[in-house]
Amino acid sequence: MAQLFRTLRRKFGIAAPRVSVQTHVAWYWRWLGIIVLGAFVVGVGLTTYDYGMELAGFRQSEAARALAKLNDEILKREAAIVEMRTQVAAVERQLQENAALKEDLAFFQSLMASGAKELGLSINRFRVQPDALPGEYRYRMLLVQSGQRIKEFQGTLQFLVYLEQGDRKFVLSLPPEDQKNAREYQINFKFFQRVDGTFKVAPGTTVKSLQVRVFENGVNAPKLSQTASVS
């Protein structure tokens, strides 16, 4: 009996071996926990990525807006420069026209003082010079009829532009065939008519001189002609 008591005491007494008690969790609950934790980590990652992309997109859109604003400002300034150049060209033309009017006035005063010794049709103050725009040239002249019993003169103008382009020399006829009846080449006057016009040449081409021919309506040969060098 004593032996039985000692055996029970060793197994269940203070000196008995320690037993570890653990709560048993089913495997499907463990997998569910792992899945939930993984989903949480993935959600945090996606949220962080979306926030970063949104922030980057915001900065990119800000840069795009700033660039578009800068381009608009450049376009506005270029348009302002073009407008200023146009205004300057208009002012230069006005100054040239004023100078031409003063020259015409001086010419008429000298013509009246001389008593108009030269009778008939004449070309006076014929000039050609570069205009404000590249490749553009302006010509001016004063057609005068003097004498007794003057009739109204009706006719056309033809211009021959003598050009050089490198070693090549050639002549350009104005107006072109399809513009022979253009108003700017028609003349109709009794005492005088002031002629002022422009023409353009190709880039790299130099105008050496300009010849004008005056034709009377119904006559094939020119009534008179005159050549002016570029001034």
PDB file of C-alpha atoms in Angstrom:
ATOM      1  CA  MET A   1       0.000   0.000   0.000  1.00  0.00           C
ATOM      2  CA  ALA A   2       2.814   2.282   0.821  1.00  0.00           C
ATOM      3  CA  GLN A   3       4.387   1.422  -2.472  1.00  0.00           C
ATOM      4  CA  LEU A   4       1.206   2.422  -4.355  1.00  0.00           C
ATOM      5  CA  PHE A   5       1.034   5.681  -2.484  1.00  0.00           C
ATOM      6  CA  ARG A   6       4.612   6.555  -3.456  1.00  0.00           C
ATOM      7  CA  THR A   7       3.897   5.737  -7.075  1.00  0.00           C
ATOM      8  CA  LEU A   8       0.835   7.987  -7.173  1.00  0.00           C
ATOM      9  CA  ARG A   9       2.766  10.714  -5.456  1.00  0.00           C
ATOM     10  CA  ARG A  10       5.517  10.625  -8.075  1.00  0.00           C
ATOM     11  CA  LYS A  11       3.027  10.850 -10.938  1.00  0.00           C
ATOM     12  CA  PHE A  12       0.601  13.447  -9.579  1.00  0.00           C
ATOM     13  CA  GLY A  13       2.456  15.168  -6.823  1.00  0.00           C
ATOM     14  CA  ILE A  14       4.735  18.170  -6.827  1.00  0.00           C
ATOM     15  CA  ALA A  15       7.592  16.189  -8.289  1.00  0.00           C
ATOM     16  CA  ALA A  16       5.467  14.977 -11.195  1.00  0.00           C
ATOM     17  CA  PRO A  17       6.751  15.882 -14.760  1.00  0.00           C
ATOM     18  CA  ARG A  18       5.473  19.140 -16.214  1.00  0.00           C
ATOM     19  CA  VAL A  19       2.866  18.973 -18.935  1.00  0.00           C
ATOM     20  CA  SER A  20       2.500  21.708 -21.621  1.00  0.00           C
ATOM     21  CA  VAL A  21      -1.109  22.596 -22.530  1.00  0.00           C
ATOM     22  CA  GLN A  22      -1.700  24.179 -25.922  1.00  0.00           C
ATOM     23  CA  THR A  23      -4.936  25.344 -27.464  1.00  0.00           C
ATOM     24  CA  HIS A  24      -5.675  23.396 -30.604  1.00  0.00           C
ATOM     25  CA  VAL A  25      -6.587  25.556 -33.678  1.00  0.00           C
ATOM     26  CA  ALA A  26      -8.041  23.944 -36.752  1.00  0.00           C
ATOM     27  CA  TRP A  27      -5.959  24.164 -39.956  1.00  0.00           C
ATOM     28  CA  TYR A  28      -8.610  26.017 -41.905  1.00  0.00           C
ATOM     29  CA  TRP A  29      -8.642  28.808 -39.290  1.00  0.00           C
ATOM     30  CA  ARG A  30      -4.886  29.067 -39.608  1.00  0.00           C
ATOM     31  CA  TRP A  31      -5.109  29.396 -43.422  1.00  0.00           C
ATOM     32  CA  LEU A  32      -7.883  31.923 -43.088  1.00  0.00           C
ATOM     33  CA  GLY A  33      -5.711  34.047 -40.827  1.00  0.00           C
ATOM     34  CA  ILE A  34      -2.807  33.812 -43.261  1.00  0.00           C
ATOM     35  CA  ILE A  35      -5.066  34.844 -46.164  1.00  0.00           C
ATOM     36  CA  VAL A  36      -6.481  37.814 -44.224  1.00  0.00           C
ATOM     37  CA  LEU A  37      -2.998  38.973 -43.269  1.00  0.00           C
ATOM     38  CA  GLY A  38      -1.792  38.617 -46.880  1.00  0.00           C
ATOM     39  CA  ALA A  39      -4.792  40.531 -48.173  1.00  0.00           C
ATOM     40  CA  PHE A  40      -4.086  43.311 -45.675  1.00  0.00           C
ATOM     41  CA  VAL A  41      -0.446  43.547 -46.763  1.00  0.00           C
ATOM     42  CA  VAL A  42      -1.424  43.582 -50.452  1.00  0.00           C
ATOM     43  CA  GLY A  43      -4.081  46.227 -49.779  1.00  0.00           C
ATOM     44  CA  VAL A  44      -1.574  48.462 -48.011  1.00  0.00           C
ATOM     45  CA  GLY A  45       0.879  48.016 -50.901  1.00  0.00           C
ATOM     46  CA  LEU A  46      -1.722  48.844 -53.550  1.00  0.00           C
ATOM     47  CA  THR A  47      -2.919  51.885 -51.605  1.00  0.00           C
ATOM     48  CA  THR A  48       0.630  53.157 -51.283  1.00  0.00           C
ATOM     49  CA  TYR A  49       1.266  52.564 -54.997  1.00  0.00           C
ATOM     50  CA  ASP A  50      -1.952  54.334 -56.042  1.00  0.00           C
ATOM     51  CA  TYR A  51      -1.121  57.281 -53.808  1.00  0.00           C
ATOM     52  CA  GLY A  52       2.349  57.528 -55.286  1.00  0.00           C
ATOM     53  CA  MET A  53       1.019  57.343 -58.833  1.00  0.00           C
ATOM     54  CA  GLU A  54      -1.606  59.972 -58.051  1.00  0.00           C
ATOM     55  CA  LEU A  55       1.010  62.256 -56.542  1.00  0.00           C
ATOM     56  CA  ALA A  56       3.303  61.742 -59.533  1.00  0.00           C
ATOM     57  CA  GLY A  57       0.413  62.330 -61.918  1.00  0.00           C
ATOM     58  CA  PHE A  58      -0.497  65.519 -60.092  1.00  0.00           C
ATOM     59  CA  ARG A  59       3.036  66.808 -60.396  1.00  0.00           C
ATOM     60  CA  GLN A  60       3.166  65.767 -64.035  1.00  0.00           C
ATOM     61  CA  SER A  61      -0.096  67.550 -64.781  1.00  0.00           C
ATOM     62  CA  GLU A  62       1.214  70.649 -63.027  1.00  0.00           C
ATOM     63  CA  ALA A  63       4.338  70.546 -65.198  1.00  0.00           C
ATOM     64  CA  ALA A  64       2.211  70.063 -68.317  1.00  0.00           C
ATOM     65  CA  ARG A  65       0.068  73.061 -67.398  1.00  0.00           C
ATOM     66  CA  ALA A  66       3.150  75.179 -66.758  1.00  0.00           C
ATOM     67  CA  LEU A  67       4.620  74.117 -70.108  1.00  0.00           C
ATOM     68  CA  ALA A  68       1.371  74.893 -71.934  1.00  0.00           C
ATOM     69  CA  LYS A  69       1.244  78.311 -70.266  1.00  0.00           C
ATOM     70  CA  LEU A  70       4.817  78.984 -71.324  1.00  0.00           C
ATOM     71  CA  ASN A  71       4.044  77.958 -74.914  1.00  0.00           C
ATOM     72  CA  ASP A  72       1.012  80.255 -74.949  1.00  0.00           C
ATOM     73  CA  GLU A  73       3.154  83.117 -73.704  1.00  0.00           C
ATOM     74  CA  ILE A  74       5.748  82.450 -76.413  1.00  0.00           C
ATOM     75  CA  LEU A  75       3.041  82.378 -79.099  1.00  0.00           C
ATOM     76  CA  LYS A  76       1.588  85.653 -77.801  1.00  0.00           C
ATOM     77  CA  ARG A  77       4.986  87.326 -77.857  1.00  0.00           C
ATOM     78  CA  GLU A  78       5.728  86.031 -81.352  1.00  0.00           C
ATOM     79  CA  ALA A  79       2.369  87.369 -82.538  1.00  0.00           C
ATOM     80  CA  ALA A  80       3.146  90.705 -80.896  1.00  0.00           C
ATOM     81  CA  ILE A  81       6.529  90.808 -82.654  1.00  0.00           C
ATOM     82  CA  VAL A  82       4.897  90.056 -86.018  1.00  0.00           C
ATOM     83  CA  GLU A  83       2.319  92.786 -85.393  1.00  0.00           C
ATOM     84  CA  MET A  84       5.056  95.239 -84.442  1.00  0.00           C
ATOM     85  CA  ARG A  85       6.996  94.401 -87.606  1.00  0.00           C
ATOM     86  CA  THR A  86       3.846  94.921 -89.669  1.00  0.00           C
ATOM     87  CA  GLN A  87       3.238  98.274 -88.005  1.00  0.00           C
ATOM     88  CA  VAL A  88       6.853  99.318 -88.560  1.00  0.00           C
ATOM     89  CA  ALA A  89       6.590  98.322 -92.233  1.00  0.00           C
ATOM     90  CA  ALA A  90       3.358 100.319 -92.542  1.00  0.00           C
ATOM     91  CA  VAL A  91       5.003 103.360 -90.959  1.00  0.00           C
ATOM     92  CA  GLU A  92       8.002 103.032 -93.270  1.00  0.00           C
ATOM     93  CA  ARG A  93       5.685 102.835 -96.283  1.00  0.00           C
ATOM     94  CA  GLN A  94       3.815 105.900 -95.071  1.00  0.00           C
ATOM     95  CA  LEU A  95       7.056 107.800 -94.683  1.00  0.00           C
ATOM     96  CA  GLN A  96       8.148 106.721 -98.144  1.00  0.00           C
ATOM     97  CA  GLU A  97       4.793 107.777 -99.605  1.00  0.00           C
ATOM     98  CA  ASN A  98       5.058 111.143 -97.894  1.00  0.00           C
ATOM     99  CA  ALA A  99       8.538 111.585 -99.297  1.00  0.00           C
ATOM    100  CA  ALA A 100       7.281 110.586-102.754  1.00  0.00           C
ATOM    101  CA  LEU A 101       4.452 113.129-102.533  1.00  0.00           C
ATOM    102  CA  LYS A 102       6.935 115.849-101.635  1.00  0.00           C
ATOM    103  CA  GLU A 103       9.076 114.837-104.600  1.00  0.00           C
ATOM    104  CA  ASP A 104       6.026 114.891-106.892  1.00  0.00           C
ATOM    105  CA  LEU A 105       5.120 118.331-105.623  1.00  0.00           C
ATOM    106  CA  ALA A 106       8.641 119.594-106.250  1.00  0.00           C
ATOM    107  CA  PHE A 107       8.554 118.041-109.718  1.00  0.00           C
ATOM    108  CA  PHE A 108       5.276 119.731-110.636  1.00  0.00           C
ATOM    109  CA  GLN A 109       6.533 123.033-109.349  1.00  0.00           C
ATOM    110  CA  SER A 110       9.651 122.729-111.512  1.00  0.00           C
ATOM    111  CA  LEU A 111       7.519 121.572-114.446  1.00  0.00           C
ATOM    112  CA  MET A 112       5.281 124.604-114.182  1.00  0.00           C
ATOM    113  CA  ALA A 113       8.270 126.902-113.810  1.00  0.00           C
ATOM    114  CA  SER A 114       9.904 125.484-116.960  1.00  0.00           C
ATOM    115  CA  GLY A 115       6.737 125.930-118.984  1.00  0.00           C
ATOM    116  CA  ALA A 116       6.556 122.224-119.917  1.00  0.00           C
ATOM    117  CA  LYS A 117       9.021 122.330-122.770  1.00  0.00           C
ATOM    118  CA  GLU A 118       8.771 118.555-123.325  1.00  0.00           C
ATOM    119  CA  LEU A 119       5.387 117.719-124.805  1.00  0.00           C
ATOM    120  CA  GLY A 120       3.628 114.347-124.877  1.00  0.00           C
ATOM    121  CA  LEU A 121       3.832 111.385-122.548  1.00  0.00           C
ATOM    122  CA  SER A 122       6.807 110.974-120.243  1.00  0.00           C
ATOM    123  CA  ILE A 123       7.993 108.762-117.370  1.00  0.00           C
ATOM    124  CA  ASN A 124       9.339 110.709-114.413  1.00  0.00           C
ATOM    125  CA  ARG A 125      10.960 109.828-111.098  1.00  0.00           C
ATOM    126  CA  PHE A 126      11.051 106.091-111.865  1.00  0.00           C
ATOM    127  CA  ARG A 127      12.649 104.219-108.953  1.00  0.00           C
ATOM    128  CA  VAL A 128      12.877 100.672-107.602  1.00  0.00           C
ATOM    129  CA  GLN A 129      14.178  99.690-104.182  1.00  0.00           C
ATOM    130  CA  PRO A 130      13.924  96.852-101.632  1.00  0.00           C
ATOM    131  CA  ASP A 131      10.818  96.991 -99.468  1.00  0.00           C
ATOM    132  CA  ALA A 132      10.384  96.133 -95.791  1.00  0.00           C
ATOM    133  CA  LEU A 133       9.801  92.389 -96.307  1.00  0.00           C
ATOM    134  CA  PRO A 134      12.567  90.041 -97.561  1.00  0.00           C
ATOM    135  CA  GLY A 135      12.419  89.445-101.301  1.00  0.00           C
ATOM    136  CA  GLU A 136       9.912  92.258-101.846  1.00  0.00           C
ATOM    137  CA  TYR A 137      10.633  95.314-103.997  1.00  0.00           C
ATOM    138  CA  ARG A 138       8.717  98.535-104.492  1.00  0.00           C
ATOM    139  CA  TYR A 139       8.625 100.668-107.627  1.00  0.00           C
ATOM    140  CA  ARG A 140       7.384 104.220-108.114  1.00  0.00           C
ATOM    141  CA  MET A 141       6.973 106.506-111.071  1.00  0.00           C
ATOM    142  CA  LEU A 142       5.029 109.498-112.281  1.00  0.00           C
ATOM    143  CA  LEU A 143       3.425 109.426-115.719  1.00  0.00           C
ATOM    144  CA  VAL A 144       2.852 112.890-117.158  1.00  0.00           C
ATOM    145  CA  GLN A 145       1.115 114.183-120.286  1.00  0.00           C
ATOM    146  CA  SER A 146       1.828 117.736-121.328  1.00  0.00           C
ATOM    147  CA  GLY A 147       0.949 119.875-124.308  1.00  0.00           C
ATOM    148  CA  GLN A 148      -2.123 121.365-125.884  1.00  0.00           C
ATOM    149  CA  ARG A 149      -5.397 119.557-126.527  1.00  0.00           C
ATOM    150  CA  ILE A 150      -4.376 116.620-124.392  1.00  0.00           C
ATOM    151  CA  LYS A 151      -6.550 113.532-124.688  1.00  0.00           C
ATOM    152  CA  GLU A 152      -7.125 111.023-121.949  1.00  0.00           C
ATOM    153  CA  PHE A 153      -4.502 108.298-122.121  1.00  0.00           C
ATOM    154  CA  GLN A 154      -5.597 104.698-121.561  1.00  0.00           C
ATOM    155  CA  GLY A 155      -3.220 101.784-121.589  1.00  0.00           C
ATOM    156  CA  THR A 156      -1.269  99.201-119.635  1.00  0.00           C
ATOM    157  CA  LEU A 157       2.114  98.789-117.989  1.00  0.00           C
ATOM    158  CA  GLN A 158       4.565  95.943-118.446  1.00  0.00           C
ATOM    159  CA  PHE A 159       7.634  95.373-116.296  1.00  0.00           C
ATOM    160  CA  LEU A 160      10.788  93.409-117.074  1.00  0.00           C
ATOM    161  CA  VAL A 161      12.704  92.430-113.947  1.00  0.00           C
ATOM    162  CA  TYR A 162      16.383  91.640-114.599  1.00  0.00           C
ATOM    163  CA  LEU A 163      17.498  89.057-112.045  1.00  0.00           C
ATOM    164  CA  GLU A 164      20.626  87.219-110.951  1.00  0.00           C
ATOM    165  CA  GLN A 165      20.775  83.978-108.997  1.00  0.00           C
ATOM    166  CA  GLY A 166      24.344  82.837-108.554  1.00  0.00           C
ATOM    167  CA  ASP A 167      25.870  82.645-112.040  1.00  0.00           C
ATOM    168  CA  ARG A 168      22.441  82.588-113.676  1.00  0.00           C
ATOM    169  CA  LYS A 169      20.897  85.700-115.227  1.00  0.00           C
ATOM    170  CA  PHE A 170      17.280  85.801-116.346  1.00  0.00           C
ATOM    171  CA  VAL A 171      14.331  88.119-116.913  1.00  0.00           C
ATOM    172  CA  LEU A 172      10.948  88.012-115.208  1.00  0.00           C
ATOM    173  CA  SER A 173       7.990  89.578-117.007  1.00  0.00           C
ATOM    174  CA  LEU A 174       5.195  91.278-115.047  1.00  0.00           C
ATOM    175  CA  PRO A 175       2.302  90.869-115.064  1.00  0.00           C
ATOM    176  CA  PRO A 176       2.084  87.116-115.733  1.00  0.00           C
ATOM    177  CA  GLU A 177      -0.023  85.968-118.663  1.00  0.00           C
ATOM    178  CA  ASP A 178      -2.986  85.159-116.425  1.00  0.00           C
ATOM    179  CA  GLN A 179      -2.920  88.639-114.816  1.00  0.00           C
ATOM    180  CA  LYS A 180      -2.568  90.923-117.804  1.00  0.00           C
ATOM    181  CA  ASN A 181      -5.881  92.590-117.045  1.00  0.00           C
ATOM    182  CA  ALA A 182      -5.056  93.176-113.382  1.00  0.00           C
ATOM    183  CA  ARG A 183      -6.086  96.610-112.199  1.00  0.00           C
ATOM    184  CA  GLU A 184      -2.658  97.521-110.823  1.00  0.00           C
ATOM    185  CA  TYR A 185      -1.202  97.397-114.362  1.00  0.00           C
ATOM    186  CA  GLN A 186      -3.934  99.539-115.943  1.00  0.00           C
ATOM    187  CA  ILE A 187      -3.395 103.271-116.442  1.00  0.00           C
ATOM    188  CA  ASN A 188      -5.990 105.910-117.259  1.00  0.00           C
ATOM    189  CA  PHE A 189      -5.234 109.608-116.902  1.00  0.00           C
ATOM    190  CA  LYS A 190      -5.222 112.943-118.718  1.00  0.00           C
ATOM    191  CA  PHE A 191      -2.474 115.010-117.115  1.00  0.00           C
ATOM    192  CA  PHE A 192      -0.624 112.722-114.703  1.00  0.00           C
ATOM    193  CA  GLN A 193      -0.862 109.454-112.805  1.00  0.00           C
ATOM    194  CA  ARG A 194       1.297 108.287-109.940  1.00  0.00           C
ATOM    195  CA  VAL A 195       2.168 104.567-110.088  1.00  0.00           C
ATOM    196  CA  ASP A 196       3.243 102.710-106.952  1.00  0.00           C
ATOM    197  CA  GLY A 197       3.462  98.920-106.611  1.00  0.00           C
ATOM    198  CA  THR A 198       5.402  95.953-105.308  1.00  0.00           C
ATOM    199  CA  PHE A 199       6.626  92.579-106.551  1.00  0.00           C
ATOM    200  CA  LYS A 200       8.372  89.605-104.978  1.00  0.00           C
ATOM    201  CA  VAL A 201      11.256  87.430-106.096  1.00  0.00           C
ATOM    202  CA  ALA A 202      12.430  84.005-104.952  1.00  0.00           C
ATOM    203  CA  PRO A 203      14.870  83.751-102.012  1.00  0.00           C
ATOM    204  CA  GLY A 204      18.501  84.021-103.071  1.00  0.00           C
ATOM    205  CA  THR A 205      17.595  86.100-106.129  1.00  0.00           C
ATOM    206  CA  THR A 206      19.001  89.587-106.673  1.00  0.00           C
ATOM    207  CA  VAL A 207      17.166  92.275-108.634  1.00  0.00           C
ATOM    208  CA  LYS A 208      19.611  94.231-110.760  1.00  0.00           C
ATOM    209  CA  SER A 209      17.231  96.547-112.603  1.00  0.00           C
ATOM    210  CA  LEU A 210      13.628  97.059-113.626  1.00  0.00           C
ATOM    211  CA  GLN A 211      12.308  98.208-116.996  1.00  0.00           C
ATOM    212  CA  VAL A 212       8.828  99.654-117.453  1.00  0.00           C
ATOM    213  CA  ARG A 213       7.015  99.712-120.784  1.00  0.00           C
ATOM    214  CA  VAL A 214       3.949 101.851-121.417  1.00  0.00           C
ATOM    215  CA  PHE A 215       1.426 100.489-123.932  1.00  0.00           C
ATOM    216  CA  GLU A 216      -1.489 102.418-125.327  1.00  0.00           C
ATOM    217  CA  ASN A 217      -4.696 100.438-125.781  1.00  0.00           C
ATOM    218  CA  GLY A 218      -4.945  98.999-129.287  1.00  0.00           C
ATOM    219  CA  VAL A 219      -1.214  99.393-130.005  1.00  0.00           C
ATOM    220  CA  ASN A 220       1.151  96.389-129.849  1.00  0.00           C
ATOM    221  CA  ALA A 221       4.417  98.327-129.613  1.00  0.00           C
ATOM    222  CA  PRO A 222       5.256 100.196-126.398  1.00  0.00           C
ATOM    223  CA  LYS A 223       4.797 103.956-126.582  1.00  0.00           C
ATOM    224  CA  LEU A 224       7.849 104.508-124.381  1.00  0.00           C
ATOM    225  CA  SER A 225      10.032 102.643-121.866  1.00  0.00           C
ATOM    226  CA  GLN A 226      12.558 103.375-119.151  1.00  0.00           C
ATOM    227  CA  THR A 227      14.967 101.328-117.017  1.00  0.00           C
ATOM    228  CA  ALA A 228      15.882 101.961-113.392  1.00  0.00           C
ATOM    229  CA  SER A 229      18.577 100.277-111.317  1.00  0.00           C
ATOM    230  CA  VAL A 230      17.877  99.142-107.771  1.00  0.00           C
ATOM    231  CA  SER A 231      18.666 101.952-105.352  1.00  0.00           C
TER     232      SER A 231
END
